[in-house]
Every structure is written in C-alpha cells, then in structure tokens.
XYZ file of C-alpha atoms in Angstrom:
708
model
C 20.466 65.795 8.953
C 17.137 66.358 7.146
C 15.578 63.762 4.864
C 15.962 65.760 1.652
C 19.658 66.414 2.444
C 20.303 62.701 3.004
C 18.478 61.841 -0.252
C 20.497 64.383 -2.185
C 23.784 63.102 -0.727
C 23.015 59.456 -1.585
C 21.485 60.192 -5.021
C 18.045 58.847 -4.150
C 14.597 60.362 -3.593
C 13.071 61.696 -0.402
C 10.113 59.390 -0.956
C 12.312 56.243 -0.834
C 13.959 57.432 2.388
C 10.582 58.167 4.025
C 9.210 54.741 3.026
C 12.266 52.976 4.504
C 11.937 54.897 7.780
C 8.223 54.073 8.052
C 8.951 50.379 7.473
C 11.320 50.595 10.421
C 8.631 52.243 12.603
C 10.150 55.729 12.424
C 7.373 58.322 11.990
C 8.287 61.428 9.927
C 6.064 64.269 8.677
C 7.684 65.167 5.354
C 10.980 65.614 3.520
C 11.924 68.487 5.854
C 11.902 66.250 8.948
C 15.167 65.600 10.817
C 16.429 61.969 10.754
C 16.921 60.528 14.277
C 20.545 59.711 15.104
C 19.831 56.012 15.734
C 18.262 55.702 12.257
C 21.220 57.124 10.322
C 23.303 53.933 10.448
C 20.545 51.648 9.003
C 19.880 54.258 6.299
C 23.555 54.466 5.350
C 23.713 50.677 5.169
C 20.520 50.396 3.121
C 21.344 52.961 0.462
C 25.030 52.048 0.159
C 23.940 48.501 -0.695
C 21.662 49.665 -3.515
C 23.914 50.024 -6.596
C 20.832 49.763 -8.800
C 19.961 53.323 -7.798
C 22.927 54.904 -9.648
C 22.264 53.663 -13.199
C 18.794 55.235 -13.021
C 19.910 58.680 -14.272
C 21.534 57.199 -17.379
C 18.376 55.194 -18.027
C 16.364 58.351 -17.720
C 18.758 60.079 -20.086
C 18.290 57.294 -22.601
C 14.528 57.673 -22.370
C 14.730 61.446 -22.677
C 17.128 61.228 -25.617
C 14.738 58.831 -27.284
C 11.949 61.275 -26.613
C 14.041 64.085 -28.059
C 14.768 62.141 -31.215
C 11.060 61.522 -31.590
C 10.362 65.204 -31.183
C 13.042 66.170 -33.696
C 11.604 63.913 -36.341
C 8.055 65.106 -35.759
C 8.227 68.709 -37.060
C 8.662 67.894 -40.801
C 5.428 65.905 -40.891
C 3.740 68.503 -38.692
C 4.794 71.300 -41.023
C 3.576 69.411 -44.033
C 0.243 68.879 -42.342
C -0.059 72.574 -41.546
C -0.015 73.645 -45.221
C -3.610 74.196 -46.356
C -4.798 72.183 -49.300
C -5.405 74.129 -52.503
C -9.159 74.457 -53.139
C -10.413 72.111 -55.827
C -12.832 74.540 -57.479
C -11.515 76.008 -60.721
C -13.066 79.402 -60.152
C -11.272 79.750 -56.851
C -7.887 78.950 -58.416
C -8.431 81.574 -61.088
C -9.177 84.134 -58.401
C -5.994 83.403 -56.442
C -3.779 83.557 -59.605
C -5.338 86.764 -60.837
C -4.873 88.452 -57.447
C -1.152 87.644 -57.463
C -0.459 89.180 -60.895
C -1.092 92.827 -59.945
C 1.576 92.664 -57.215
C 4.219 91.520 -59.780
C 3.124 94.224 -62.195
C 3.424 96.819 -59.445
C 6.982 95.832 -58.509
C 8.210 95.656 -62.101
C 6.545 98.845 -63.376
C 8.058 102.148 -64.485
C 9.627 104.853 -62.383
C 6.501 106.998 -61.978
C 4.243 106.127 -59.026
C 1.087 107.333 -60.800
C 1.640 104.948 -63.719
C 2.300 102.055 -61.314
C -0.953 102.730 -59.459
C -2.939 102.841 -62.725
C -1.439 99.545 -63.880
C -2.229 97.962 -60.500
C -5.833 99.193 -60.550
C -6.354 98.058 -64.144
C -5.181 94.555 -63.356
C -7.373 94.354 -60.235
C -10.445 95.336 -62.259
C -9.939 92.422 -64.634
C -10.092 89.752 -61.891
C -12.113 86.832 -63.194
C -15.281 86.640 -61.072
C -15.978 83.580 -58.898
C -19.411 82.067 -59.455
C -19.111 78.926 -57.346
C -16.810 77.508 -54.654
C -16.564 74.757 -52.059
C -15.362 75.181 -48.468
C -14.935 72.978 -45.387
C -16.393 75.044 -42.531
C -15.931 78.234 -40.531
C -13.306 80.609 -41.951
C -11.625 83.889 -40.989
C -13.143 86.808 -42.903
C -9.923 87.416 -44.877
C -9.864 83.785 -46.111
C -13.543 83.894 -47.039
C -12.948 87.099 -49.027
C -10.069 85.474 -50.958
C -12.183 82.444 -51.869
C -15.013 84.670 -53.094
C -12.637 86.875 -55.090
C -13.607 89.897 -53.014
C -11.773 92.368 -50.833
C -12.025 92.017 -47.067
C -13.585 95.484 -46.988
C -16.480 94.301 -49.204
C -17.386 91.605 -46.675
C -16.912 93.933 -43.712
C -19.261 96.504 -45.307
C -21.848 93.843 -46.066
C -21.740 92.635 -42.457
C -21.973 96.182 -41.099
C -25.167 96.646 -43.110
C -26.513 93.596 -41.260
C -25.520 95.101 -37.898
C -22.471 92.853 -37.379
C -19.279 94.912 -36.884
C -16.086 92.844 -37.357
C -12.554 92.876 -38.752
C -10.560 90.694 -41.148
C -9.586 88.271 -38.341
C -13.211 87.638 -37.343
C -14.169 83.962 -37.839
C -17.366 83.605 -39.885
C -19.736 80.692 -39.351
C -20.454 78.429 -42.324
C -24.069 79.629 -42.520
C -22.945 83.249 -42.591
C -20.425 82.471 -45.370
C -23.177 80.868 -47.492
C -25.446 83.869 -46.842
C -22.722 86.390 -47.732
C -21.809 84.504 -50.904
C -25.463 84.529 -51.973
C -25.512 88.306 -51.523
C -22.706 88.556 -54.105
C -24.424 86.121 -56.484
C -21.989 83.276 -55.683
C -23.043 79.683 -54.976
C -21.243 78.221 -51.920
C -21.081 74.468 -51.253
C -20.208 73.124 -47.797
C -18.079 69.978 -47.489
C -19.576 67.931 -44.655
C -16.966 66.007 -42.598
C -16.940 62.335 -43.678
C -15.713 60.900 -40.393
C -14.574 62.168 -37.016
C -12.558 59.117 -35.982
C -9.335 60.575 -37.393
C -9.471 63.271 -34.717
C -8.716 60.856 -31.911
C -6.418 58.678 -34.028
C -4.167 61.626 -34.861
C -3.738 62.320 -31.145
C -3.096 58.683 -30.279
C -0.299 58.230 -32.824
C 1.702 61.167 -31.465
C 2.469 59.667 -28.050
C 2.458 56.460 -26.084
C -0.463 55.740 -23.785
C -0.378 56.127 -20.029
C 0.224 58.891 -17.508
C 3.590 60.647 -17.490
C 5.322 62.915 -15.000
C 4.614 66.589 -15.527
C 6.114 69.828 -14.288
C 4.719 71.382 -11.101
C 2.578 74.499 -11.536
C 3.267 76.946 -8.715
C 1.185 80.011 -7.857
C 2.899 82.999 -6.218
C 0.468 84.843 -3.952
C 0.547 87.551 -1.308
C -0.171 91.161 -0.408
C 0.511 94.051 -2.788
C 4.136 95.224 -2.893
C 5.433 92.254 -0.889
C 7.762 91.236 -3.743
C 5.959 88.498 -5.704
C 6.879 89.807 -9.140
C 10.374 90.815 -7.997
C 10.939 87.205 -6.915
C 9.861 85.908 -10.322
C 11.952 88.628 -11.926
C 15.041 87.353 -10.139
C 14.274 83.763 -11.155
C 13.551 84.597 -14.800
C 15.988 87.531 -15.134
C 13.385 89.326 -17.290
C 12.759 92.647 -15.505
C 8.996 92.165 -15.267
C 8.515 94.214 -12.088
C 10.072 97.312 -13.666
C 7.532 97.183 -16.517
C 4.409 97.044 -14.329
C 2.337 100.237 -14.211
C 2.432 101.897 -10.811
C 4.681 99.153 -9.398
C 1.874 96.583 -9.034
C 1.023 93.523 -11.106
C -2.298 93.972 -12.916
C -2.243 90.793 -15.004
C -2.061 87.105 -14.389
C 0.975 85.631 -16.140
C 2.307 82.087 -16.396
C 6.021 81.526 -16.900
C 8.078 78.437 -17.645
C 11.322 78.461 -15.609
C 14.340 76.146 -15.880
C 16.187 75.909 -12.554
C 19.108 73.767 -11.410
C 16.557 71.597 -9.589
C 14.234 71.054 -12.562
C 11.561 72.835 -14.591
C 8.815 74.743 -12.788
C 5.817 76.688 -14.117
C 5.112 79.838 -12.105
C 1.817 81.729 -12.026
C 2.119 85.319 -10.786
C -1.074 86.844 -9.342
C -1.819 90.505 -8.554
C -1.915 91.648 -4.938
C -4.225 94.681 -5.188
C -7.571 94.132 -3.482
C -9.503 94.629 -6.741
C -7.892 91.529 -8.271
C -9.453 88.955 -5.907
C -11.065 87.005 -8.746
C -7.776 86.721 -10.614
C -5.975 85.403 -7.533
C -8.708 82.781 -7.173
C -8.204 81.665 -10.775
C -4.471 81.339 -10.172
C -5.065 79.057 -7.188
C -7.512 76.766 -9.037
C -5.088 75.455 -11.647
C -1.882 75.110 -9.614
C -0.260 72.349 -7.543
C 1.745 74.310 -4.957
C 1.324 77.814 -3.502
C 4.228 80.087 -2.563
C 2.967 82.662 -0.087
C 5.193 85.753 -0.147
C 5.198 87.728 3.120
C 7.267 90.906 3.450
C 9.428 90.841 6.580
C 8.830 94.543 7.244
C 5.028 94.260 6.901
C 4.086 90.794 8.139
C 0.692 89.210 7.473
C -1.649 91.687 5.734
C -5.300 91.560 4.487
C -4.434 90.221 1.019
C -2.097 87.686 2.663
C -5.070 86.246 4.558
C -7.126 86.272 1.375
C -4.376 84.330 -0.423
C -4.301 81.785 2.421
C -8.074 81.297 2.027
C -7.693 80.721 -1.739
C -4.958 78.143 -1.120
C -7.103 76.341 1.482
C -10.108 76.233 -0.841
C -7.950 74.766 -3.599
C -6.310 72.358 -1.064
C -2.795 73.438 -2.061
C 0.346 72.780 -0.003
C 1.782 76.158 1.029
C 5.465 77.138 1.138
C 6.022 80.519 2.819
C 8.753 82.821 1.462
C 9.565 85.588 3.963
C 10.878 88.307 1.637
C 12.951 91.458 2.299
C 14.829 89.634 5.062
C 17.865 91.831 4.329
C 16.008 94.930 5.585
C 15.214 93.754 9.158
C 16.496 91.788 12.135
C 15.905 88.308 10.697
C 15.600 86.252 13.907
C 13.064 88.496 15.659
C 10.951 89.069 12.540
C 10.797 85.371 11.607
C 9.427 84.451 15.037
C 6.754 87.157 14.769
C 5.668 86.023 11.286
C 5.614 82.361 12.389
C 3.218 83.285 15.218
C 0.966 85.185 12.786
C 0.922 82.271 10.321
C 0.255 79.707 13.067
C -2.937 81.614 13.950
C -4.194 80.775 10.435
C -3.340 77.028 10.475
C 0.069 77.416 8.797
C 2.210 75.869 11.533
C 5.980 75.988 10.762
C 7.745 72.626 10.420
C 10.227 73.474 13.199
C 7.216 73.934 15.483
C 5.967 70.466 14.614
C 3.782 71.515 11.676
C 4.008 70.914 7.921
C 4.539 74.438 6.581
C 8.007 75.111 5.144
C 9.218 78.691 5.761
C 12.195 80.007 3.761
C 13.707 83.468 4.443
C 14.671 85.141 1.144
C 15.630 88.423 -0.463
C 14.149 88.718 -3.952
C 16.506 91.591 -4.791
C 19.808 89.977 -3.764
C 18.766 86.375 -4.420
C 19.470 85.199 -0.860
C 17.544 81.975 -0.139
C 15.972 81.731 -3.629
C 17.856 78.520 -4.540
C 16.694 76.883 -1.305
C 13.116 77.977 -2.067
C 13.245 76.368 -5.529
C 14.675 73.188 -4.020
C 11.784 73.024 -1.537
C 9.303 73.417 -4.431
C 10.879 70.573 -6.422
C 10.998 68.295 -3.353
C 7.338 68.991 -2.613
C 6.459 68.194 -6.237
C 8.362 64.900 -6.050
C 6.374 63.906 -2.972
C 3.104 64.681 -4.802
C 4.031 62.490 -7.839
C 2.396 64.818 -10.365
C 1.272 63.009 -13.527
C -0.880 63.694 -16.609
C -1.849 61.821 -19.768
C -0.582 63.661 -22.889
C -2.716 61.359 -25.083
C -6.024 62.171 -23.402
C -8.596 64.567 -24.835
C -6.921 67.969 -24.550
C -8.201 70.339 -21.881
C -6.693 73.629 -20.690
C -7.519 76.199 -18.025
C -7.977 79.787 -19.275
C -5.929 82.107 -17.083
C -6.307 85.367 -19.003
C -7.783 86.753 -22.233
C -7.152 89.919 -24.221
C -7.122 91.473 -27.710
C -3.761 91.360 -29.512
C -3.236 93.761 -32.429
C -1.623 91.145 -34.642
C -3.657 88.081 -33.667
C -7.085 89.323 -32.539
C -8.586 87.671 -29.419
C -5.967 85.555 -27.613
C -5.831 83.723 -24.277
C -3.157 82.460 -21.890
C -3.883 78.837 -20.958
C -2.289 75.971 -19.029
C -3.092 72.465 -20.385
C -3.998 69.986 -17.645
C -4.585 66.912 -19.830
C -3.764 65.983 -23.399
C -1.742 67.988 -25.908
C -2.760 71.208 -27.669
C -1.721 71.333 -31.332
C -1.906 73.912 -34.072
C -5.040 73.312 -36.144
C -7.126 71.875 -33.269
C -10.754 73.005 -32.964
C -11.914 74.028 -29.494
C -14.840 75.362 -27.499
C -14.756 77.454 -24.322
C -17.217 79.569 -22.283
C -18.328 82.442 -24.504
C -15.994 81.618 -27.425
C -14.973 78.993 -29.963
C -12.185 78.767 -32.506
C -9.352 76.942 -34.222
C -5.787 77.137 -32.889
C -3.841 79.271 -35.376
C -0.686 79.599 -33.287
C 0.819 78.574 -29.954
C 3.333 80.936 -28.300
C 5.327 79.885 -25.228
C 6.381 82.068 -22.283
C 9.549 83.124 -24.146
C 7.507 84.497 -27.069
C 8.478 81.663 -29.445
C 6.024 79.824 -31.692
C 5.688 76.111 -30.922
C 3.819 73.309 -32.713
C 2.277 71.712 -29.607
C 1.978 72.118 -25.843
C 1.613 69.274 -23.372
C 0.380 69.294 -19.753
C 1.646 72.127 -17.512
C 3.207 74.114 -20.387
C 1.765 77.670 -20.382
C 0.984 78.996 -23.867
C -0.821 81.877 -25.536
C -3.399 80.688 -28.074
C -4.539 82.711 -31.095
C -7.638 81.707 -33.044
C -10.606 82.704 -30.852
C -13.660 84.131 -32.620
C -14.203 86.508 -29.685
C -12.691 87.244 -26.273
C -12.814 84.180 -24.022
C -13.958 84.207 -20.395
C -11.053 83.663 -17.956
C -11.551 81.067 -15.259
C -13.193 78.585 -17.646
C -11.973 75.489 -19.475
C -10.901 75.202 -23.094
C -11.780 71.787 -24.576
C -10.454 70.442 -27.878
C -13.328 68.906 -29.871
C -13.965 67.351 -33.309
C -14.830 69.735 -36.141
C -18.472 68.621 -36.179
C -18.922 69.512 -32.507
C -17.126 72.824 -33.059
C -19.448 73.652 -35.985
C -22.509 72.985 -33.809
C -21.150 75.290 -31.098
C -20.477 78.003 -33.689
C -23.987 77.681 -35.130
C -25.610 77.946 -31.718
C -23.662 81.154 -30.960
C -25.083 82.756 -34.105
C -21.869 84.619 -34.980
C -23.198 87.928 -33.614
C -20.566 90.216 -32.093
C -20.760 91.334 -28.475
C -21.140 94.951 -29.671
C -24.262 94.118 -31.697
C -25.731 92.171 -28.766
C -25.054 95.024 -26.335
C -26.556 97.589 -28.723
C -29.644 95.421 -29.113
C -30.118 95.342 -25.335
C -29.834 99.138 -25.137
C -32.317 99.746 -27.937
C -34.779 97.209 -26.488
C -34.948 98.858 -23.092
C -36.939 102.034 -22.668
C -34.420 104.768 -21.911
C -35.662 106.997 -19.057
C -35.082 110.719 -18.953
C -31.363 111.371 -18.425
C -30.447 111.416 -14.744
C -26.966 112.800 -14.092
C -26.969 111.229 -10.619
C -26.663 107.726 -12.156
C -23.461 106.941 -14.068
C -23.775 104.491 -16.950
C -20.316 103.045 -17.582
C -18.500 101.380 -20.482
C -15.382 99.573 -19.202
C -12.416 99.178 -21.588
C -9.301 97.342 -20.361
C -6.313 95.537 -21.809
C -7.384 92.099 -20.530
C -10.558 90.397 -19.359
C -9.040 90.046 -15.902
C -8.531 93.818 -15.740
C -12.206 94.295 -16.690
C -13.156 92.041 -13.774
C -10.858 94.045 -11.504
C -12.571 97.317 -12.485
C -15.935 95.715 -11.668
C -14.568 94.692 -8.280
C -13.216 98.201 -7.650
C -16.624 99.712 -8.466
C -18.278 97.243 -6.085
C -15.829 98.218 -3.321
C -16.476 101.909 -4.018
C -20.251 101.354 -3.725
C -19.788 99.766 -0.287
C -17.416 102.512 0.818
C -20.116 105.200 0.855
C -23.877 104.611 1.015
C -24.344 107.670 -1.222
C -22.593 105.866 -4.092
C -24.749 102.736 -3.893
C -26.821 102.231 -7.027
C -25.259 105.221 -8.772
C -22.946 103.211 -11.059
C -24.139 100.786 -13.717
C -21.781 98.895 -16.060
C -23.510 98.461 -19.420
C -20.631 97.001 -21.451
C -17.172 95.408 -21.030
C -14.667 95.688 -23.858
C -11.160 94.174 -24.082
C -8.636 96.219 -26.067
C -8.139 99.869 -26.985
C -11.130 102.225 -26.934
C -12.695 101.841 -30.386
C -15.370 103.650 -32.383
C -17.817 100.914 -31.354
C -17.203 101.703 -27.670
C -17.697 105.431 -28.279
C -20.903 104.885 -30.283
C -22.269 102.606 -27.578
C -21.413 105.177 -24.876
C -23.073 107.901 -26.965
C -26.305 105.920 -27.487
C -26.524 104.883 -23.836
C -25.377 108.212 -22.284
C -22.386 106.491 -20.656
C -18.938 107.415 -19.436
C -15.990 105.323 -20.655
C -13.585 103.928 -18.037
C -10.303 102.943 -19.715
C -7.662 100.947 -17.802
C -4.203 100.578 -19.348
C -5.440 101.036 -22.940
C -5.154 103.706 -25.614
C -7.889 105.512 -27.548
C -7.859 104.734 -31.270
C -7.419 107.745 -33.555
C -10.913 107.600 -35.083
C -12.434 106.989 -31.652
C -10.620 110.026 -30.204
C -11.986 112.248 -32.988
C -15.482 110.885 -32.393
C -15.317 111.560 -28.637
C -14.449 115.202 -29.300
C -17.154 115.561 -31.917
C -19.892 113.906 -29.817
C -18.592 115.100 -26.408
C -18.296 111.586 -24.950
C -16.460 111.573 -21.615
C -13.481 109.200 -21.094
C -11.815 108.549 -17.730
C -8.473 106.890 -18.523
C -5.501 105.727 -16.439
C -2.862 102.995 -16.364
C -3.205 102.131 -12.663
C -6.437 100.838 -11.178
C -6.421 102.779 -7.900
C -5.889 106.053 -9.786
C -8.793 105.175 -12.064
C -11.083 104.558 -9.079
C -9.961 107.878 -7.527
C -10.966 109.661 -10.752
C -14.300 107.818 -10.744
C -14.939 108.918 -7.163
C -14.298 112.540 -8.144
C -16.752 112.119 -11.016
C -19.368 110.772 -8.593
C -18.935 113.828 -6.412
C -19.440 116.163 -9.384
C -22.562 114.364 -10.595
C -24.150 113.537 -7.273
C -27.895 113.956 -7.048
C -28.839 117.410 -5.772
C -31.836 118.046 -3.545
C -34.389 120.180 -5.418
C -36.537 122.597 -3.396
C -39.679 124.053 -4.991
C -41.146 127.357 -3.782
C -44.443 128.915 -4.882
C -43.904 132.634 -5.571
C -47.160 133.734 -7.274
C -50.585 132.819 -8.681
C -52.404 134.077 -11.784
C -55.927 133.440 -13.074
C -56.482 132.741 -16.789
C -59.001 135.288 -18.161
C -58.677 134.875 -21.947
C -57.127 132.490 -24.519
C -55.292 133.734 -27.652
C -54.609 130.960 -30.213
C -51.850 131.856 -32.712
C -50.212 130.078 -35.631
C -48.775 126.542 -35.340
C -51.348 125.651 -32.666
C -49.574 127.636 -29.938
C -51.846 129.196 -27.287
C -51.163 132.385 -25.313
C -52.736 132.516 -21.844
C -53.933 136.011 -20.844
C -53.958 136.263 -17.034
C -54.432 138.510 -14.031
C -51.804 138.098 -11.313
C -53.853 137.654 -8.127
C -51.055 136.846 -5.678
C -47.287 137.290 -5.440
C -45.165 137.486 -8.618
C -44.969 135.551 -11.889
C -41.286 135.267 -12.876
C -39.828 134.472 -16.322
C -37.273 132.062 -14.780
C -39.942 130.034 -12.954
C -42.131 127.107 -13.947
C -45.918 127.290 -14.312
C -48.294 124.695 -12.879
C -51.730 124.556 -14.527
C -54.284 123.869 -11.750
C -57.825 122.928 -12.789
C -60.504 122.071 -10.213
C -57.761 121.612 -7.586
C -55.705 119.125 -9.687
C -52.372 119.657 -11.412
C -52.800 119.309 -15.199
C -49.319 120.266 -16.406
C -46.045 121.840 -15.251
C -43.623 123.458 -17.661
C -41.197 126.301 -18.282
C -42.173 129.788 -19.499
C -40.876 130.490 -23.001
C -42.263 134.044 -23.210
C -43.706 136.504 -20.619
C -45.263 139.837 -21.701
C -47.070 142.774 -20.089
C -48.612 145.571 -22.186
C -47.103 143.912 -25.318
C -43.617 144.231 -23.856
C -41.331 141.381 -22.879
C -40.743 141.483 -19.124
C -38.875 139.430 -16.504
C -41.731 139.375 -14.007
C -45.334 140.495 -13.392
C -46.649 141.531 -9.964
C -50.041 141.142 -8.258
C -52.768 143.415 -9.628
C -51.319 143.510 -13.165
C -52.297 141.671 -16.300
C -49.783 139.514 -18.202
C -49.615 136.864 -20.895
C -47.305 133.904 -21.295
C -46.551 130.840 -23.423
C -45.692 127.545 -21.730
C -43.348 125.128 -23.498
C -45.264 122.023 -24.613
C -48.696 122.987 -23.252
C -51.579 124.556 -25.244
C -54.661 123.246 -23.424
C -55.435 126.315 -21.326
C -59.045 127.025 -20.334
C -60.592 130.193 -18.937
C -60.707 129.920 -15.136
C -57.500 127.851 -14.801
C -55.080 128.890 -12.087
C -51.378 129.289 -13.025
C -49.017 128.831 -10.075
C -45.470 130.142 -10.544
C -42.801 127.832 -9.008
C -39.102 128.583 -8.454
C -36.695 125.640 -8.048
C -33.471 125.790 -6.049
C -30.944 123.026 -5.250
C -28.895 122.196 -2.161
C-alpha cells in the first residue's frame, strides 16, 4: 500500500504518515512510496488511536462557514464604497443635470424623428457652461469630459492637435486635465490627498493577519499537439481546444478548477516553438508543473524546453503520458521513462521522485488520478500566502478588449486585489475598474492564487512583470513620470527623428499587430527563427512598432510614414483602416495561425530580396556645346565618340577623370527629333534629370543596368 492510499483510508494527511515513519527510522521518498509490510501494523495502531483526527473536518467546516458569513456580509459595504461621491462644485452639478434632460426630452417627444432630433439638439445647446471644478486625480477621458461639460470628442480632438491620439477610455494625468481645462477657459483645482494611511488600514480591516493556505497553481507544459489544452478541456468541460486557431494554443490562459480533490489553478501554455517566452512566464509563477508527453510521439524538442523551464523555476514535475489509448501502453511507458530519465526525471518506481500517470485526455482515463497526485503534492509543499500583505500579482498576458480597453490576466501571489485599487506595473499604471474571474463573472476582490482579468490600465501592460498595488500619491507620481504620451506618438516621434534613407526594397520594415502582447512576442520570436534559418534573411527584417488589438488607422499611418509592411496575427482590420490601406497602398500580411503568417512573410522576403545590379558601359560622348533653356534646365550638345548612347541608360558626367554626377536621361534628340539611341560619329543632345552643371569638354558615359 502507498502512503497516500493509507492516508486517504484513515482520513489523515500524507505528511503525518511520513513524519511517523521517519520517527520510527523508516526512510521514504514521498507520498508515492510503498509502506513496508512490517510498518503497517504500527501505523494502523497509531492512527486508530487518534480520534482527535476525525473532528478536524467539522472544525474546518466551522471556520469556512464563518469565513463565508464574513464574505456574505462584506459586499453591501463594498458596493456602497464603490459609488463615486458627487462632485462638490456647483458648476459641475449643473452640467450633469443639464446633460440628463435632453435624454428625457428625446424619449417623450412626438412621433416624428426630425422633431425629436431638433428638440434634443436645442436642449444640448443650452447646457450651462462650467467655469470651475475640483477633481481628485487622474481620470478616464470620458469622466473628464463630463466634469468639464464637454463631449468626449472635444477632448479627443484637442489631444489629437497636441499629437496624442486616444479614446474615451484613455486615462488622463492630472496635469493633462488641468492643461486641457485651461484650453477651454475652465479653472481646474486638484484635491491633494490628505493622508495615505487609510490605504493600508482598509486592507488590514478586511482580513485577519497571518499566512493562510492557498490553492496550488499548476502549469501545463509540453510539445505542440501533445494534448495540453485537450486535458484542460476535459477538466473544465469548456471546449477550449476546439476554439483554438489551427489546433494550437496561441495564448496563455489561467483557469480556476474545482475538482473532487480540491481547487486547483491551471495555467495552459502554448507548445509552438515561437512561444518560448510565454512558456517561461507560465513556469515563473506556478508551484507544480504537469509535463504532457504524447505516447505516440515521446519526448520532443519543446518537451525538453519545458523541462528546462521547470528546472530553472525549481518546480516539482508530474508527467502525464497522454494518448495512452492509441498505443501499447506497457511498451510505450517504458520507452518514455527511459527518455525522461536521461533528463533527470527519474520515475518513482525506478527509485526516483518523478510521478508518471498514464492518461487519455479525450476519454478521461487516468485524469482523476492525475488531479489527486497534484493535490497530494500541494499538501506536501504546504503552500501559504498572506492575504493582508501589500497586494502583488504576476502579469501573465495583456491585450486590448473592445469594451474595457487595455486589460491583463494576472495571478495574485500576495495580498488581495480590490476594485478601486491604484497600481503600477512595467510600462503601465492604472486603477482597477473591474475584476473578472475565469468564468467571466465580475468579482469584488481576488486573493492569492485566484486568476483574474483586470481592466483599468492606461496602456497595454508588459507580460512577465509584476503588478503592485500602491497608494494614490505613489500612483500619481508614476503617472506624471510617464508623461501620458501614447505609444503611437512615441513611435512616430522616433521615426521622424531618424533620417530616413532612400527606400530599399531588400529591407522589410514591419509593424506587428496581434491580439495579445504574448502573441506580439511570439511573432518577434518567429522572425528571429526565420533570420537564423537562412543567412540571406539576416538583417532584412526590422520591427519598428508592436501594437495590441485590431489594425487601426494609427497602425496604417505609421506603416505609411515608415514604408512598412503590417503583420497581423489573429486580429481584424478596422473599417477605416481598411479603406486607408487601399487608398495609400499599404501592404498587410494577415493570418490567424502563426506558422502560416511566417510562411507568408518568407514568401514576401523572396519577392523583395536584394537583386544584384550589373552596370555595363555601352557608349561615350563628348560635350561640345551648352544650351541653357527656361527654368534653369541645360541641354548638353554632344558628339558620340564611342559605342551608343541609349535613351534607357544612365549618363555619368566625367570631368578630369572624376565622376561628377550620374542620372537618368529624360530626353534624347538627334537632328531635332526624339530618338531612342545615337551611334558613334553622330551628334546628339540630351537632358539629364537633376543635373544642369555641364561644361564644354565633359565626357558623358552611357551606362546600362541589368539585374540577376
């Protein structure tokens, strides 16, 4: 009998059994170890004599029920706290009331739409202007517009004139709000925070001090198409694998799962080689790694990469051998065990510590045993966190959501995230407007290990970094230091600063647009791999801008100004942007699967590869006379002394043995007639594009260019 089986039978923990055995000089590796026969009798005697063990579940239930009652009573006060206070300034109140009246007039108007529109417009015109207001700090653009008695479009236009493109969800810094208000002739007063002590006090009241047990966070890793997402799909019953483009996972998702053995948080990572960075992020924040190996494939390149990530993060690894229903189980398991042992994952039945569970993600065979092994491993690790500490969360993924603007998927590691908290993170700041759990439901707070999607970022966050909850004063300083300038404006400034060389079709400038920041990173990785694949591609691709979300007008304008191609992964092209691309002939390479996108990029590289130019001298003429004409243009009258001067060639002006200029012929004449060429012994005259400095005695060499 194994230790975990004995513990389950006697309603105790594997840890207590292991401690008892060690006290009696019986060495065991872990909860999967087999109990020696001579130790079973003392164990039976010990745990039969411990009646205090049984009441423990009821005690736990009492604690949990008390916790539940606390949670149930909390929402009313939380909801009351969420309601924003009505601004104290009289002018602001007048603005809000006057903006509500037109809507009532519109609903209660006559039957004719034209009359309703006129009444609505008339009432909007008579809004009482705001001359002065007071505000607390940074605000979304829509809120700032309401306080000023303006439309969101007025503020957006004003910001565009300053070179700051944004939308109504964009969070404006306090300095920018004061500046904008001044532009409309409105005086804005900033309320400085009186004290920051309440920040920590509010957190301390919500929970008791001390570390508490938390759910295990488990990362699922492995090679592409080995069944990672199908396994999670079976556990969650959500059909995620069927929704993935091209049958592969291209995002990093965190899911909260309730099993018969307890709650577990799963992190699914992509298996495609381009998503190495995302797999590394998944390993950094988790407690246990499940390595999925397909029985019909065995250990593959991305499997080894996943093992390296788990080793670097010092995670215990549980191996799930998937697709066991498709092969001869006994023979395949031995082969995979040998492969894993070569990479320091020695199976427990070989005397090692690695638990190997054969499963079928499609039929569900072995999945319950796998979950049980995860829970037992978590119990041995005694995972704890302090929900009262200063809140900190790891940013797994970031993207643009149509309804919420920039959002991010995070897993709190300490403290509790609450709606209304101010935070800072690498490349972004903000205030938590909403918390959405893995089931898509809004929640008021999220403690350690609970994956949530946060809305309230002022711009797209950088995945792989840490989100820290801070007092409002610290948040305001971080906002001020960022300057409130959008990434588009910053990118455009960099392009206009640099001297743009003459367009070279052999070098591809790229604008990457993807649905998430992780997908942007994956495209970068794919381009890097493509550069290493062929020496000819090296240095021929340059990413000038990353953009999260659908291809917008800003992306098209940037691509136009920088002579770039747009690479779009799993995103759409906005209607106005699509019209602009057709009008300005901006090229977009778009696909929903990364390997198809890289194939299209490789084809583009082949079409635009640098061609070898060969120059051949076909004739020489001597300048005998100069004929200046209107607009400063000069005609060179020549005698062809050697070969042929062709209209399709280029002319080099040679003076005293040095090249003065080389340009194309715009006009070639002989005997006042336009001709295609002039041969040796004949006179001719020509005009060279951009050159009017001819002198008598100059030699004009005719050059023909061909490419290989």
